[in-house]
C-alpha positions as CSV (number, residue, x, y, z in Angstrom):
1,M,-13.5,-20.8,9.9
2,F,-15.5,-21.0,6.6
3,V,-18.7,-20.6,9.0
4,V,-17.5,-17.4,10.8
5,E,-16.3,-16.0,7.5
6,S,-19.7,-16.6,6.1
7,V,-21.6,-15.0,9.0
8,C,-19.4,-12.2,8.8
9,V,-19.9,-11.5,5.2
10,G,-23.4,-12.0,5.4
11,W,-23.6,-9.3,8.1
12,F,-21.3,-6.9,6.0
13,T,-23.7,-7.7,2.9
14,L,-26.9,-7.0,4.8
15,E,-25.5,-3.9,6.0
16,F,-24.1,-2.7,2.4
17,V,-27.5,-3.2,0.9
18,L,-29.3,-1.3,3.6
19,R,-27.1,1.4,3.3
20,F,-27.4,1.4,-0.5
21,I,-31.3,1.4,-0.2
22,N,-31.3,4.1,2.2
23,A,-28.8,6.3,0.3
24,Q,-30.5,9.6,-1.3
25,S,-28.1,9.3,-4.3
26,K,-27.2,6.0,-5.4
27,L,-24.5,7.3,-7.8
28,A,-22.9,9.3,-5.0
29,F,-23.2,6.1,-2.6
30,A,-21.4,4.0,-5.5
31,R,-18.5,6.8,-5.9
32,G,-17.7,6.9,-2.1
33,P,-14.1,5.6,-1.4
34,L,-15.2,3.6,1.8
35,N,-18.4,2.3,0.0
36,I,-15.9,0.9,-3.1
37,I,-13.7,-0.6,-0.4
38,D,-16.8,-2.4,1.2
39,A,-17.8,-3.8,-2.2
40,I,-14.1,-5.0,-3.2
41,A,-14.1,-6.7,0.3
42,I,-17.2,-8.4,0.1
43,L,-17.4,-9.6,-3.6
44,P,-14.1,-11.9,-3.4
45,Y,-16.3,-14.1,-1.1
46,Y,-18.9,-14.7,-3.3
47,V,-16.8,-15.0,-6.5
48,S,-14.6,-17.5,-4.9
49,L,-17.8,-19.5,-3.7
50,V,-19.2,-19.6,-7.2
51,V,-15.8,-20.6,-8.5
52,D,-15.3,-23.6,-6.2
53,I,-18.7,-24.8,-6.8
54,G,-18.1,-24.6,-10.6
55,D,-14.6,-26.0,-10.3
56,E,-16.0,-29.2,-8.5
57,S,-18.7,-29.7,-10.9
58,Q,-16.4,-29.3,-13.9
59,E,-13.2,-31.3,-12.3
60,D,-13.2,-34.4,-14.4
61,V,-13.6,-32.2,-17.8
62,I,-10.8,-29.9,-16.7
63,I,-8.5,-32.8,-15.8
64,G,-8.9,-34.3,-19.2
65,A,-8.3,-31.1,-20.9
66,G,-5.1,-30.3,-18.7
67,R,-3.7,-28.7,-15.6
68,G,-3.3,-25.2,-16.9
69,Y,-6.6,-24.1,-16.4
70,L,-6.7,-25.2,-12.8
71,D,-3.4,-23.6,-12.1
72,K,-4.6,-20.3,-13.4
73,L,-8.1,-20.5,-11.6
74,S,-6.2,-21.3,-8.2
75,L,-4.0,-18.3,-8.9
76,V,-6.9,-16.1,-9.3
77,L,-8.6,-17.6,-6.3
78,R,-5.8,-16.8,-4.2
79,L,-5.6,-13.2,-5.4
80,L,-9.4,-12.8,-4.6
81,R,-8.9,-14.3,-1.1
82,A,-6.0,-12.1,-0.5
83,L,-8.4,-9.1,-0.6
84,R,-10.1,-10.2,2.5
85,I,-7.5,-8.0,4.1
86,L,-9.7,-4.9,3.1
87,Y,-12.0,-6.0,5.7
88,V,-9.8,-4.2,8.1
89,M,-10.5,-0.9,5.9
90,R,-14.1,-1.1,7.2
91,L,-12.7,0.1,10.7
92,A,-12.2,3.6,9.0
93,R,-16.0,4.1,9.0
94,H,-16.1,3.8,13.0
95,S,-12.5,5.5,13.8
96,L,-12.0,9.0,13.9
97,G,-8.3,8.5,13.6
98,L,-8.4,6.5,10.4
99,Q,-10.7,8.6,8.7
100,T,-8.6,11.6,9.6
101,L,-5.7,9.5,8.1
102,G,-7.9,8.8,5.0
103,L,-8.7,12.7,4.6
104,T,-5.1,13.7,5.0
105,I,-3.6,11.4,2.1
106,Q,-6.6,12.6,0.0
107,R,-5.9,16.3,0.5
108,S,-2.1,15.9,0.5
109,I,-1.8,14.1,-3.0
110,R,0.2,17.1,-4.2
111,E,2.7,17.0,-1.4
112,F,3.3,13.2,-1.6
113,G,3.6,13.5,-5.4
114,L,6.6,15.9,-5.1
115,L,8.1,13.9,-2.3
116,L,8.1,10.9,-4.8
117,L,9.5,13.0,-7.6
118,F,12.4,14.4,-5.3
119,V,13.0,10.9,-4.3
120,C,13.1,9.4,-7.9
121,V,15.5,12.3,-8.8
122,A,17.9,11.7,-5.9
123,V,17.8,8.1,-6.6
124,A,18.6,8.5,-10.1
125,L,21.5,10.7,-9.3
126,F,22.9,8.8,-6.5
127,S,22.7,5.2,-7.6
128,P,25.4,5.9,-10.6
129,L,27.6,7.9,-8.3
130,V,27.8,5.0,-5.7
131,H,28.3,2.4,-8.6
132,L,31.2,4.5,-10.2
133,A,32.7,5.0,-6.6
134,E,32.6,1.3,-5.7
135,S,33.4,-0.1,-9.1
136,E,37.1,0.4,-8.5
137,L,36.9,-2.3,-5.7
138,A,36.8,-5.2,-8.1
139,P,38.9,-7.5,-5.7
140,F,36.7,-6.9,-2.8
141,A,33.7,-7.1,-4.8
142,A,34.9,-10.4,-6.2
143,T,35.5,-12.2,-2.5
144,H,32.4,-10.2,-1.2
145,P,29.7,-10.4,-3.9
146,Q,26.7,-9.5,-1.1
147,H,28.5,-6.1,-0.8
148,S,29.1,-5.4,-4.6
149,F,27.5,-2.6,-6.8
150,S,27.2,-4.9,-9.9
151,S,25.2,-2.3,-11.8
152,I,23.5,0.8,-11.6
153,P,19.9,-0.7,-11.1
154,A,21.3,-2.9,-8.6
155,S,22.1,0.3,-6.9
156,Y,18.8,1.7,-6.9
157,W,17.8,-0.4,-3.8
158,W,20.8,0.7,-2.0
159,A,19.9,4.5,-2.7
160,I,16.2,4.1,-1.7
161,I,17.1,2.4,1.7
162,S,20.2,4.7,2.2
163,M,17.7,8.0,1.9
164,T,15.1,6.5,4.0
165,T,17.8,5.8,6.9
166,V,16.5,2.1,6.8
167,G,19.9,1.0,6.2
168,Y,19.6,-3.0,5.9
169,G,23.3,-3.4,5.5
170,D,23.0,-5.7,2.6
171,M,24.9,-3.5,0.3
172,V,27.5,-1.4,2.0
173,P,30.1,1.1,0.5
174,R,33.6,0.3,1.3
175,S,35.7,2.8,-0.5
176,M,36.2,6.4,0.6
177,P,34.5,7.8,-2.2
178,G,31.7,5.5,-1.9
179,Q,31.2,6.3,1.9
180,I,31.2,10.1,1.0
181,V,28.4,9.5,-1.7
182,A,26.6,7.6,1.1
183,L,26.8,10.3,3.5
184,I,25.5,13.0,1.0
185,S,22.6,10.7,0.2
186,I,21.5,10.1,3.7
187,L,21.5,13.9,4.4
188,S,19.7,14.6,1.4
189,G,17.0,11.8,2.3
190,I,16.6,13.4,5.6
191,L,15.9,16.7,4.0
192,I,13.8,15.6,1.2
193,M,11.4,13.6,3.6
194,A,11.4,16.8,5.7
195,F,10.4,19.1,3.0
196,P,6.6,18.2,2.9
197,A,6.5,17.1,6.5
198,T,5.2,20.5,7.8
199,S,2.6,21.0,5.1
200,I,1.2,17.3,5.7
201,F,1.1,18.0,9.5
202,H,-0.8,20.9,9.2
203,T,-3.3,19.2,6.9
204,F,-3.6,16.5,9.3
205,S,-4.2,18.7,12.2
206,R,-6.9,20.6,10.2
207,S,-8.7,17.5,9.1
208,Y,-8.9,16.1,12.7
209,Q,-10.3,19.4,13.8
210,E,-13.1,19.4,11.2
211,L,-13.9,15.8,11.8
212,K,-14.0,16.2,15.3
213,Q,-16.2,19.3,15.0
214,E,-18.5,17.1,12.8
215,Y,-18.6,14.3,15.3
216,E,-19.4,16.8,18.2
217,G,-22.1,18.6,16.1
218,L,-23.7,15.1,15.1
219,R,-23.5,13.9,18.7
220,S,-25.2,17.1,20.1
221,F,-28.1,16.5,17.5
222,L,-28.8,13.1,18.5
223,S,-28.6,13.4,22.2
224,P,-31.8,14.3,23.9
C-alpha cells in the first residue's frame, strides 16, 4: 500500500510542479482553489514521511523524556494522513459535474448564509419550546431517559433533526404540546429549506450551461 501511495503521490507532485512551471501567473496559480486543494492533499505525505524518519532516529531520546511528545506527534500524523481524502477532490479537475457543483456553491454563498441564519433562528426558537412542553412529563422522563429533553442545549439536536426531517427517533416528544411544537418545527423546516432552493437551482443551471459552453468551445478549438 505504501508503494502504491508513493507512486500516486509522485505522479501528482510531478503534475503539480509542471503546471506551476507552465502557469503564466504564479500568484494566480497559487490562489486557485483546486491548486490549493492539490497542495494540501500532497503535502501530508511528505510531512508524515519526514516525521516518521525523524521519529525513528530520535525514539530513544524521546522515550527517556516521556511518552507525551510521542502521543502528540502520533495525533498530528493521524490528522495529516486523514487529509489524504482530499485526493478525491482532484476529480473535480476532470469532471464537469463536480466543477458545476463547486461553482454553484461559490456563487450561492449568500443563499447558504441566509439558510444557515434561518435554521439557527428556528432552532433557537423551537428548542426552548419543546423543552418547556416536555418538562411537564417528569415521571415519563425518569423512566425513559433516552426520550427526555433534559435541557435546552440538549433540545438543539432534536430541533435540527426535526427541521431537516431526518428524525432519528432518539428524542421523541410525548406530550400533546410537545407534539404540536414538533409539527410546527417540521413544517417550518420544510419551508426554510425550500426558500433558497429556487435561487440555488437557477445558479446551478446557469453554471452548468456556462461550463458546458466553455468545454465545447475548447473541444472545437482543439479538434482538427
